[in-house]
Amino acid sequence: MQIALYAFPVLAGVLNAIHSGTNAQLTTSMSRPWWAAVFVCAVSGIAILPGVLISRESLPSLASIAGTPWWAWVGTVIAAVPVITTLLFAGRLGGAAFNGLVVTSTIVTSILLDHYGLLGFSVHSANIWRIVGAITMIGGLTLVCAF
């Protein structure tokens, strides 16, 4: 089970890179990035339904929905930003630069969130090795974008 803990995020990263390319092509083909975003989100919602059906999850209770902190709902709106950003910019920047920017900014932000234990994350101090890792990623990203 420990392998799955790492394997699925790696798979998500691989699919994210592929996703950027397919969405860039969707935008090119449609010439309508905002409508492409609607289609991406709608089809994604439909693609999740088999998992809901197979798992036989019941609907969440109204109490659990009402008891969710307001800031947790912000994520549902934030989820649209990567979709439209991919549709508007991945094709122009190229896969390596676009995904490098996304991944590096995600790592740097995550180190800060972990350090302070924000948004429900466990505290993981921003020690020297994490900071060196972030700086190394920024250096690598600079090379990818420059060349």
Coordinates of N, CA and C in Angstrom, one line a residue, residues 14 24 29 46 62 73 78 87 92 96 98 103-104 106-107 112 116 119 133:
V14 N 2.2 12.7 -14.3 CA 2.3 12.3 -15.7 C 1.1 12.7 -16.5
A24 N -4.5 22.1 -24.6 CA -4.0 23.1 -25.5 C -4.6 22.8 -26.9
S29 N -8.4 23.7 -31.4 CA -9.5 23.1 -32.2 C -10.8 23.9 -32.1
I46 N -18.3 14.0 -15.2 CA -18.9 12.8 -15.6 C -17.9 11.6 -15.4
L62 N -26.3 17.2 5.0 CA -26.4 18.6 5.0 C -25.6 19.2 6.1
W73 N -14.4 25.7 0.7 CA -15.2 25.9 -0.5 C -14.4 26.7 -1.6
I78 N -11.1 27.7 -7.0 CA -9.7 27.7 -7.4 C -9.5 26.6 -8.5
L87 N -5.6 26.0 -20.7 CA -6.2 26.2 -22.0 C -5.6 27.5 -22.6
R92 N 1.1 27.9 -25.8 CA 2.1 29.0 -26.1 C 3.4 28.8 -25.5
A96 N 7.1 21.7 -21.3 CA 8.1 21.8 -20.2 C 8.1 23.1 -19.4
F98 N 5.5 25.3 -19.3 CA 4.3 25.4 -18.6 C 4.2 24.6 -17.3
V103 N 4.6 23.2 -11.5 CA 5.1 22.3 -10.5 C 6.0 23.0 -9.5
T104 N 6.9 23.9 -10.0 CA 7.8 24.6 -9.2 C 7.0 25.6 -8.2
T106 N 4.0 25.2 -7.3 CA 3.3 24.3 -6.3 C 4.2 23.9 -5.2
I107 N 5.4 23.5 -5.5 CA 6.4 23.0 -4.5 C 6.7 24.1 -3.5
L112 N 5.8 26.3 2.1 CA 5.2 27.3 3.0 C 4.0 26.8 3.8
Y116 N 3.9 26.0 8.0 CA 3.0 26.6 9.0 C 1.8 25.8 9.3
L119 N -4.2 25.2 6.1 CA -5.2 24.5 5.3 C -5.3 23.0 5.6
G133 N 16.0 22.2 -2.0 CA 15.3 21.5 -3.1 C 14.5 22.5 -3.9

